[in-house]
GROMACS .gro file of C-alpha atoms in nm:
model
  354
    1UNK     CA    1   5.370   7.163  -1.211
    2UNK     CA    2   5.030   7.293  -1.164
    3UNK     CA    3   4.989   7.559  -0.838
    4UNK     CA    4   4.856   7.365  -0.574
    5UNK     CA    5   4.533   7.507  -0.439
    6UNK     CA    6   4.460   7.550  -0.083
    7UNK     CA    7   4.166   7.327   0.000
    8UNK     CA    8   3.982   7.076  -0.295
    9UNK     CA    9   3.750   6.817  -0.248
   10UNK     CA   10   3.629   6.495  -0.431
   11UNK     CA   11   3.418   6.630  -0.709
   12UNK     CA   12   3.671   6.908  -0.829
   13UNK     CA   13   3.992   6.752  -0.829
   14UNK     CA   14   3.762   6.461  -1.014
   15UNK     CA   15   3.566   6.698  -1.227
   16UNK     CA   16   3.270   6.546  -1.191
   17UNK     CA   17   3.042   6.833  -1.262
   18UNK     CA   18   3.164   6.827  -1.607
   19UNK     CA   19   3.211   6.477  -1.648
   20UNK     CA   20   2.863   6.356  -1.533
   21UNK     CA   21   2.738   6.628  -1.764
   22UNK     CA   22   2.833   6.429  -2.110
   23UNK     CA   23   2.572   6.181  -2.081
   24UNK     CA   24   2.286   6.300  -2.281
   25UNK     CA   25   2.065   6.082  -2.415
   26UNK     CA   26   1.900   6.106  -2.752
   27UNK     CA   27   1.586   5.931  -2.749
   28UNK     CA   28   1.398   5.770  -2.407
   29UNK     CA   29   1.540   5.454  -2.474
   30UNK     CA   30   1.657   5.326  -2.110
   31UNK     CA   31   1.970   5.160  -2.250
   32UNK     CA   32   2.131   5.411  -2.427
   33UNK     CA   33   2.244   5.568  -2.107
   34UNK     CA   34   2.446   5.232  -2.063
   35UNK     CA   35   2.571   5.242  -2.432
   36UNK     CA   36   2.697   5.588  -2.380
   37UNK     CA   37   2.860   5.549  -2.094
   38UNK     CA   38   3.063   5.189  -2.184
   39UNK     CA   39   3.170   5.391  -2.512
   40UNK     CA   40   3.319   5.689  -2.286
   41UNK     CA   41   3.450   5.458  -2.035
   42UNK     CA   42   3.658   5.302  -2.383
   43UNK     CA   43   3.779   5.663  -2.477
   44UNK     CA   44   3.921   5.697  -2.116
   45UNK     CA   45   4.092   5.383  -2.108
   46UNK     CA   46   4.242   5.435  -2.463
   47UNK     CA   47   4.369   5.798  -2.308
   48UNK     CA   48   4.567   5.591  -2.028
   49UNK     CA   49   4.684   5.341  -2.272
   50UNK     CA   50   4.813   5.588  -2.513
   51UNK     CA   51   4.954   5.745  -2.210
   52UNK     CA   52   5.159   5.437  -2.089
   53UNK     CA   53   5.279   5.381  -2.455
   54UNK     CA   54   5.417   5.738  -2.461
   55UNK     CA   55   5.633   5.630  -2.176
   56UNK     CA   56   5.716   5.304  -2.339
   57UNK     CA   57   5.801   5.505  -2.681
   58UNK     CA   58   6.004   5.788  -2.463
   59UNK     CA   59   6.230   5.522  -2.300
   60UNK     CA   60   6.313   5.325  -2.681
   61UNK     CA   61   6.374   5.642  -2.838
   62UNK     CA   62   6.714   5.689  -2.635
   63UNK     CA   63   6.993   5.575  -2.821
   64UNK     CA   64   7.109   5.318  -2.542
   65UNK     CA   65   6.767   5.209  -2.309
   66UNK     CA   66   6.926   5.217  -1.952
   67UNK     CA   67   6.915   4.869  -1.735
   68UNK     CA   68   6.698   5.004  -1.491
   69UNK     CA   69   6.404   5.184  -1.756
   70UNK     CA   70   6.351   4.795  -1.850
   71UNK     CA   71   6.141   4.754  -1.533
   72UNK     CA   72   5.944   5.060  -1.589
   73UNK     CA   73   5.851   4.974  -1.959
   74UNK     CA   74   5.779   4.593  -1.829
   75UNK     CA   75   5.569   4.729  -1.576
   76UNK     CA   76   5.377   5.017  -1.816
   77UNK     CA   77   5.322   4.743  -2.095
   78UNK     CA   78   5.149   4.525  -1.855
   79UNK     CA   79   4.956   4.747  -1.705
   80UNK     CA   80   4.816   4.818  -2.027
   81UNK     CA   81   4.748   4.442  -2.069
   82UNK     CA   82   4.520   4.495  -1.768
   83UNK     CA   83   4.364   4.714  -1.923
   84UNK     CA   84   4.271   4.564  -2.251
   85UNK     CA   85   4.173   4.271  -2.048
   86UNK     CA   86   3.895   4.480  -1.892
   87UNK     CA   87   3.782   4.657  -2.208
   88UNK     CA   88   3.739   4.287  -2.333
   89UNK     CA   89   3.503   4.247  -2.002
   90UNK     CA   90   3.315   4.537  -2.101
   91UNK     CA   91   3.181   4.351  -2.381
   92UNK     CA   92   2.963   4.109  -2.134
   93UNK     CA   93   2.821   4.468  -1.961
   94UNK     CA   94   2.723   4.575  -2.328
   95UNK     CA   95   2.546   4.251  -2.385
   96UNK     CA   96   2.302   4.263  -2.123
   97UNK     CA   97   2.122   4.487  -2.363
   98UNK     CA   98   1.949   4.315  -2.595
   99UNK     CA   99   1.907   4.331  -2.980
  100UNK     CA  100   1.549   4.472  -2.930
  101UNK     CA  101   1.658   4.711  -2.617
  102UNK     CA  102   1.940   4.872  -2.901
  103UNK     CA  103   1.667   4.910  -3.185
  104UNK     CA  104   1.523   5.150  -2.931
  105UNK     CA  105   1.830   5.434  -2.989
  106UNK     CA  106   1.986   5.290  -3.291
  107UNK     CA  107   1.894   5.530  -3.555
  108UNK     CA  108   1.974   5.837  -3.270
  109UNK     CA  109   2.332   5.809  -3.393
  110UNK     CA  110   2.338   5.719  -3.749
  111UNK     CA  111   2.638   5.726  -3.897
  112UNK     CA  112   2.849   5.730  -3.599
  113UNK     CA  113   3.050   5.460  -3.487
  114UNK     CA  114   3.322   5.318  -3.284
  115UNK     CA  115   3.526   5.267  -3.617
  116UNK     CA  116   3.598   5.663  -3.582
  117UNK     CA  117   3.749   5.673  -3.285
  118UNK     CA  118   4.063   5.853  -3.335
  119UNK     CA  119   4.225   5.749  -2.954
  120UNK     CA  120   4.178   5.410  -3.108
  121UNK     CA  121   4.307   5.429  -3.456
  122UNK     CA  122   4.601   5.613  -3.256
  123UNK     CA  123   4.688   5.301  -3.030
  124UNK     CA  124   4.692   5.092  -3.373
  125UNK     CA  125   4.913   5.333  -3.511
  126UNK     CA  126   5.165   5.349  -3.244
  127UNK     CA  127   5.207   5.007  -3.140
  128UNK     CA  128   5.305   4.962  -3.504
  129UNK     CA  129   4.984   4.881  -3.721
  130UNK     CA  130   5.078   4.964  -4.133
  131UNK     CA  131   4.797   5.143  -4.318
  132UNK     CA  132   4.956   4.877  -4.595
  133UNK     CA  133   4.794   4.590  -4.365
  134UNK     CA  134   4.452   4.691  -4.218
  135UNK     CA  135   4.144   4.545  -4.358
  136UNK     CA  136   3.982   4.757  -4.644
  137UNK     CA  137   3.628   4.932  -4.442
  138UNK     CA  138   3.327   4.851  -4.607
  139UNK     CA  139   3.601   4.855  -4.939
  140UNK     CA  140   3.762   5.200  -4.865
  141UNK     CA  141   4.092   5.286  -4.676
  142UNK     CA  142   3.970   5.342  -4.322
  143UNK     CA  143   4.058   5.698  -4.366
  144UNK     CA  144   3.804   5.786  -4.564
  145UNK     CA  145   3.538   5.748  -4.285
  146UNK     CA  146   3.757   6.018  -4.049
  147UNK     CA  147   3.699   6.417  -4.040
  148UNK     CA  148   3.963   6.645  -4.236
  149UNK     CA  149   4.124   6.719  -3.957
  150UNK     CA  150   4.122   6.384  -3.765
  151UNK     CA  151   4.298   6.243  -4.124
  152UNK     CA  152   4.581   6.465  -4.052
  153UNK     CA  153   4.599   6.392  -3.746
  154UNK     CA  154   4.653   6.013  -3.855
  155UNK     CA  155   4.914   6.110  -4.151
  156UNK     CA  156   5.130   6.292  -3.897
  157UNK     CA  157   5.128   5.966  -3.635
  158UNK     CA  158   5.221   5.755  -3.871
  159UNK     CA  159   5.520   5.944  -3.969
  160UNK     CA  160   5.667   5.904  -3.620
  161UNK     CA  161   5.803   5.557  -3.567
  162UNK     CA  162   5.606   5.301  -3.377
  163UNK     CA  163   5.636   5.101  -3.082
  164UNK     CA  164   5.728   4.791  -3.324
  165UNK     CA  165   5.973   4.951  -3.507
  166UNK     CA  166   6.135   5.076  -3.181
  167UNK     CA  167   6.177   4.731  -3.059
  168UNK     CA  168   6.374   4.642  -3.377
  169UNK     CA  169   6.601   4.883  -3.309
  170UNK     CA  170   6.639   4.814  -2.918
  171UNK     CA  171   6.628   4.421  -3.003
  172UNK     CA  172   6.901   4.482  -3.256
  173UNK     CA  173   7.179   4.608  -3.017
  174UNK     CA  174   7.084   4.345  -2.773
  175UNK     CA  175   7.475   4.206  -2.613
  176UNK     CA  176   7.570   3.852  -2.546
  177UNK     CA  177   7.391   3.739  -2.894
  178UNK     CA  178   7.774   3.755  -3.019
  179UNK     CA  179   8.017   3.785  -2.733
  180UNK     CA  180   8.390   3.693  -2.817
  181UNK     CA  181   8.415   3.355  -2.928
  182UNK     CA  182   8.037   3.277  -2.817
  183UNK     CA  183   7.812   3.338  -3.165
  184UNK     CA  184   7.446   3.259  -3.029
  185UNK     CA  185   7.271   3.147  -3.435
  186UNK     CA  186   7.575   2.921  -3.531
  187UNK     CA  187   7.525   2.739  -3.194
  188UNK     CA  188   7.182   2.720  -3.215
  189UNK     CA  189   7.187   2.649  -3.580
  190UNK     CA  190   7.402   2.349  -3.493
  191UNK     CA  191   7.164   2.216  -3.161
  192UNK     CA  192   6.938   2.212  -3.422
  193UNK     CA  193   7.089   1.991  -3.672
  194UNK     CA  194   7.210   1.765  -3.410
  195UNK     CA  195   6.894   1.747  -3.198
  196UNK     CA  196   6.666   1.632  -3.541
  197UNK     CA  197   6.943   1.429  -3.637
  198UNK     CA  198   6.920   1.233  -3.267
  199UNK     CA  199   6.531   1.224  -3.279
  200UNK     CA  200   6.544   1.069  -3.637
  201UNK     CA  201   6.803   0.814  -3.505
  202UNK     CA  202   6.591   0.728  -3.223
  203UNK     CA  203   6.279   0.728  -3.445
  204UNK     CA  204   6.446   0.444  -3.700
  205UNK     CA  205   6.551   0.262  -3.427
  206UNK     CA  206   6.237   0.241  -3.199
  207UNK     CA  207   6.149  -0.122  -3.294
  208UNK     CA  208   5.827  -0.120  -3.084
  209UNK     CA  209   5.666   0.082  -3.372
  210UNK     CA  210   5.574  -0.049  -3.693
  211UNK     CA  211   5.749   0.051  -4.022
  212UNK     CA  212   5.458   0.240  -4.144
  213UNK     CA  213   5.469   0.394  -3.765
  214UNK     CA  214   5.859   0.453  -3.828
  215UNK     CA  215   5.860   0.640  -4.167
  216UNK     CA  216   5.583   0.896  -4.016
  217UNK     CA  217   5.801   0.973  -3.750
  218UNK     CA  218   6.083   1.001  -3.965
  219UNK     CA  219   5.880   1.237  -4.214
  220UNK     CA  220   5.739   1.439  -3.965
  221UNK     CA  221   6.144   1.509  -3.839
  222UNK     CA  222   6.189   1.615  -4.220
  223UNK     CA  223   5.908   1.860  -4.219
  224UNK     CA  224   6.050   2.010  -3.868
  225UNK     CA  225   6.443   2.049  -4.104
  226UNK     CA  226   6.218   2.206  -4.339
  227UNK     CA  227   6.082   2.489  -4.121
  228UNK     CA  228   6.431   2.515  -3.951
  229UNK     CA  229   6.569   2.569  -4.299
  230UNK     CA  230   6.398   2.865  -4.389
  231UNK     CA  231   6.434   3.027  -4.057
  232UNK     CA  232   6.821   2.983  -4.146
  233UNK     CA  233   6.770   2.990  -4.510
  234UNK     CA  234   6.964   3.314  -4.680
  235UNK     CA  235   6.741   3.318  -4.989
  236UNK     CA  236   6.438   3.581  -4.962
  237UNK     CA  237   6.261   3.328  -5.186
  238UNK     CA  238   6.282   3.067  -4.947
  239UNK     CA  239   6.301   3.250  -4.644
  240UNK     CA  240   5.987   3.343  -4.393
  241UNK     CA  241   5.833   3.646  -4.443
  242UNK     CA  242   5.951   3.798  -4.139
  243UNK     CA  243   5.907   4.182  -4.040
  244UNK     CA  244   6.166   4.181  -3.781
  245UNK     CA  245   6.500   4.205  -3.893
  246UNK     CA  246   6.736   3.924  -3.916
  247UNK     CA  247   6.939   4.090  -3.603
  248UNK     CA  248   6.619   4.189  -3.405
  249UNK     CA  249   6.462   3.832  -3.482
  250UNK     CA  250   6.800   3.644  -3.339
  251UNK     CA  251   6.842   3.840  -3.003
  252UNK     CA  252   6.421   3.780  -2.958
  253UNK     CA  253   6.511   3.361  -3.031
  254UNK     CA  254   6.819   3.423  -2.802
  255UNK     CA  255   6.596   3.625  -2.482
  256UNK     CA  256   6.337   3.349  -2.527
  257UNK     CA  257   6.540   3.058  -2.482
  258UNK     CA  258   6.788   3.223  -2.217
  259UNK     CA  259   6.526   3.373  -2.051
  260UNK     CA  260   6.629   3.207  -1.704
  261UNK     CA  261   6.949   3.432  -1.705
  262UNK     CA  262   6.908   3.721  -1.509
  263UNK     CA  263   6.971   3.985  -1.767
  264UNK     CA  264   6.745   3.873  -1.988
  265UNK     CA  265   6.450   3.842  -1.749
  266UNK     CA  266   6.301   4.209  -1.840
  267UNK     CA  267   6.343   4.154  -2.172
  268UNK     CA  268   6.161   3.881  -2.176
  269UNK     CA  269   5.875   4.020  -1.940
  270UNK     CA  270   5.870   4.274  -2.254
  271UNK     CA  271   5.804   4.049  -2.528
  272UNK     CA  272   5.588   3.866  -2.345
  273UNK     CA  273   5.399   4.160  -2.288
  274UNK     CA  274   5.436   4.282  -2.616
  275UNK     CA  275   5.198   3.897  -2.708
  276UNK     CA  276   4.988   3.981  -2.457
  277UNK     CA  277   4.865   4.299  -2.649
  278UNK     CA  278   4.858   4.185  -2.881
  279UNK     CA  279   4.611   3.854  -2.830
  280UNK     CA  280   4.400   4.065  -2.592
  281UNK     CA  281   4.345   4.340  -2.870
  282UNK     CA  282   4.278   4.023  -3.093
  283UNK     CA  283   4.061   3.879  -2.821
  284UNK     CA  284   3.886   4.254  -2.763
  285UNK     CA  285   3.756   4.215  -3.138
  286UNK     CA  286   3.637   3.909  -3.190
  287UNK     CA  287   3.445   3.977  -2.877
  288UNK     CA  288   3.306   4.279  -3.013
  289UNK     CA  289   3.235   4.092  -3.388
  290UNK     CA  290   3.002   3.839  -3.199
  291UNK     CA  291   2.884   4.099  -3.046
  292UNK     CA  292   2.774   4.270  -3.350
  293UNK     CA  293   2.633   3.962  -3.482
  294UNK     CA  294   2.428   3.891  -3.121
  295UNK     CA  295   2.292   4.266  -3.205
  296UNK     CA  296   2.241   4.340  -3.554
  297UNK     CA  297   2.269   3.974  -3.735
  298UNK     CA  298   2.311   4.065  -4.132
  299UNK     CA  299   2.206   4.412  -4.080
  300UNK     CA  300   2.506   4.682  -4.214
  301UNK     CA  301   2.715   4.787  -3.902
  302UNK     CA  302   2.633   5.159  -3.819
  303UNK     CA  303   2.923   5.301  -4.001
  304UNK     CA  304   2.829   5.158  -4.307
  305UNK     CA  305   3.052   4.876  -4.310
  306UNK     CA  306   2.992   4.504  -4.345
  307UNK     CA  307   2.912   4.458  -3.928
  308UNK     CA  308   3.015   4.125  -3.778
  309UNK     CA  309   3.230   3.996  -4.110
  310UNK     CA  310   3.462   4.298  -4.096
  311UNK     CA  311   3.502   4.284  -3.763
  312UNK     CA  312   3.581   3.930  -3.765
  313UNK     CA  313   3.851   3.996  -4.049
  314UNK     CA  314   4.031   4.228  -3.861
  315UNK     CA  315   4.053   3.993  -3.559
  316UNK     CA  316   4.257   3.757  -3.762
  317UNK     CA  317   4.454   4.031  -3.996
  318UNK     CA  318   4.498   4.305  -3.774
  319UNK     CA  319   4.803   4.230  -3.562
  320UNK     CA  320   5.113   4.327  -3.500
  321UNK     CA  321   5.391   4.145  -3.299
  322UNK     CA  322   5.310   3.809  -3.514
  323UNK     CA  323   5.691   3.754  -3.545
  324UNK     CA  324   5.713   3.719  -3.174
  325UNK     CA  325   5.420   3.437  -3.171
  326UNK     CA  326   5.560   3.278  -3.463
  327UNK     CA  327   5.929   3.236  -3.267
  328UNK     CA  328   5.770   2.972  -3.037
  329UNK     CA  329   5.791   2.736  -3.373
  330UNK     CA  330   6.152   2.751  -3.314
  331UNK     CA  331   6.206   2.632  -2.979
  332UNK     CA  332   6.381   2.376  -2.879
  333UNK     CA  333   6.419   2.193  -2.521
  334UNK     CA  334   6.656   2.346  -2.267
  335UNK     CA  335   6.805   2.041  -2.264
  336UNK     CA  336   6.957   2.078  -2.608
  337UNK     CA  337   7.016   2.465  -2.557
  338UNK     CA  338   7.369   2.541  -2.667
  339UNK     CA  339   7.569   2.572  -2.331
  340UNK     CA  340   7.662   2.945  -2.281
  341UNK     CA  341   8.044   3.005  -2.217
  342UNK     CA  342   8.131   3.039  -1.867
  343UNK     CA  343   8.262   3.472  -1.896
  344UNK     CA  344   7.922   3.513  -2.099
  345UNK     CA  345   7.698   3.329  -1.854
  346UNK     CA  346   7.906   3.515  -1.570
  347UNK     CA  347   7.835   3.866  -1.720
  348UNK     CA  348   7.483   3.794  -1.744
  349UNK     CA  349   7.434   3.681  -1.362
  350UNK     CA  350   7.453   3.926  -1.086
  351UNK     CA  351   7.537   3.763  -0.697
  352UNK     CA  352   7.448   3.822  -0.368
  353UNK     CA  353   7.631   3.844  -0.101
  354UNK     CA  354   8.044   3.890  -0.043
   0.00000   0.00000   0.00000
């Protein structure tokens, strides 16, 4: 811990000598002050971000995650949600500059451009982004467009494991999936069966509907088997091309639809966090390829790349925890939920009182 001085006031412990310092303009241009400062204001957000993941990573890392660390990684992973909600608000302070008022400064910075931001490629990285699935940049690996030493930098994170591949692990050793006699898929894989197998029944039978009307319903139950089958299906042919392993993916299914019980309620604050990054990060750049297009139209973005249609590309590519959107397919109503056994659905409460 850092000695603690005798007296400080606002502007040291802040420094705001220094920090008020880094805004110099390049040309007269009135709005570049505002484009400087938005872009700084990113870099410091991404610092606390990358700060609260650290946490996140430190706590999956242990070989058994302790009941209690849940709440702090719930509470660090939304936070950062908050925060990626107002780097998404940014976008609407950057856009009271017009496309003229940014012509003014444009060339000052050339070849310069958000896309090198190292914090950011850093959160990507982390949070478990694959070089493997990133959209080529103007037709070269991203890389490419980095500094020697900042592409190091990038070939030693990725090394480390990621945020994603963490929760695989954690998700993996996740209790009550299989508890004694209780085995959580077979169950489920059985609600399943029975629950299309009622609606279809019900379908056939509904008189008030024409035939036509009947046999859609019926084939619509069919195509809802067929998506069921290859989540159960055993095949790698026929199975989804899921990243998450087959243990990690059951326990998510299992937290999801037993969220209600009390042991599972940080774990589910987790993955739902875990969506929330990811659709505000998703959200953060499709803002900022309309954006683009509001500013420069056709015109090449500034680091060479193809502007507003790369941008928009990796707003649909670019994400991460897709297995844990694609999960809601597989829902089905509480009221067909597999009953848990009463010692399971004991263990997993907690009481007040005597």
């Amino acid at each position: 811990m850092a000695k603690k001085p005798k007296d400080i006031d606002y502007k040291t412990y802040l420094q705001l000598p220094e920090i008020l310092a880094s805004q110099e303009r390049l040309s007269n241009a009135h709005d570049e002050m505002l484009f400087i400062i938005v872009h700084q204001t990113y870099e410091l957000w991404f610092k606390q971000v990358l700060f609260e993941l650290a946490r996140v990573q430190d706590i999956f890392s242990r070989k058994s995650v302790a009941d209690g660390d849940l709440r702090v990684v719930s509470a660090a992973l939304e936070r950062v949600v908050v925060i990626l909600k107002h780097l998404v608000n940014q976008v609407d302070l950057l856009e009271t500059m017009t496309p003229l008022d940014f012509l003014d400064f444009r060339h000052v910075f050339r070849s310069a451009s958000g896309f090198q931001s190292l914090q950011f490629r850093e959160l990507e990285i982390r949070l478990g982004l694959r070089s493997a699935d990133r959209v080529a940049y103007a037709g070269k690996h991203y890389e490419s467009y980095l500094s020697p030493e900042d592409q190091q930098v990038i070939r030693e994170m990725e090394k480390k494991g990621s945020l994603f591949e963490q929760l695989d692990k954690w998700l993996s050793r996740t209790p009550f999936v299989t508890m004694g006699a209780f085995d959580f898929w077979k169950a489920y894989r059985k609600a399943v069966a029975d629950m299309v197998k009622s609606d279809t029944q019900v379908a056939q039978a509904n008189t008030s509907l024409s035939k036509a009307a009947r046999q859609m319903e019926v084939t619509k139950l069919e195509n809802v088997q067929k998506q069921f089958d290859m989540l159960f299906s055993t095949d790698e042919k026929e199975k989804m091309p899921w990243r998450l392993s087959s243990k990690a993916l059951h326990a998510a299914l299992f937290i999801m639809l037993y969220r209600d019980q009390p042991v599972l309620q940080q774990p589910f604050k987790i993955l739902n966090a875990l969506m929330d990054i990811d659709e505000t990060m998703t959200l953060w750049r499709y803002r900022h390829a309309l954006m683009v297009q509001r500013m420069l139209g056709m015109k090449m973005g500034s680091g060479g790349s193809s502007g507003h249609d790369y941008l928009l590309q990796t707003a649909s590519k670019n994400r991460i925890f897709l297995d844990l959107f694609a999960l809601s397919t597989f829902m089905i109503p509480r009221s067909t939920l597999p009953k848990l056994p009463k010692d399971v659905e004991e263990k997993m409460g907690f009481r007040y009182g005597d």
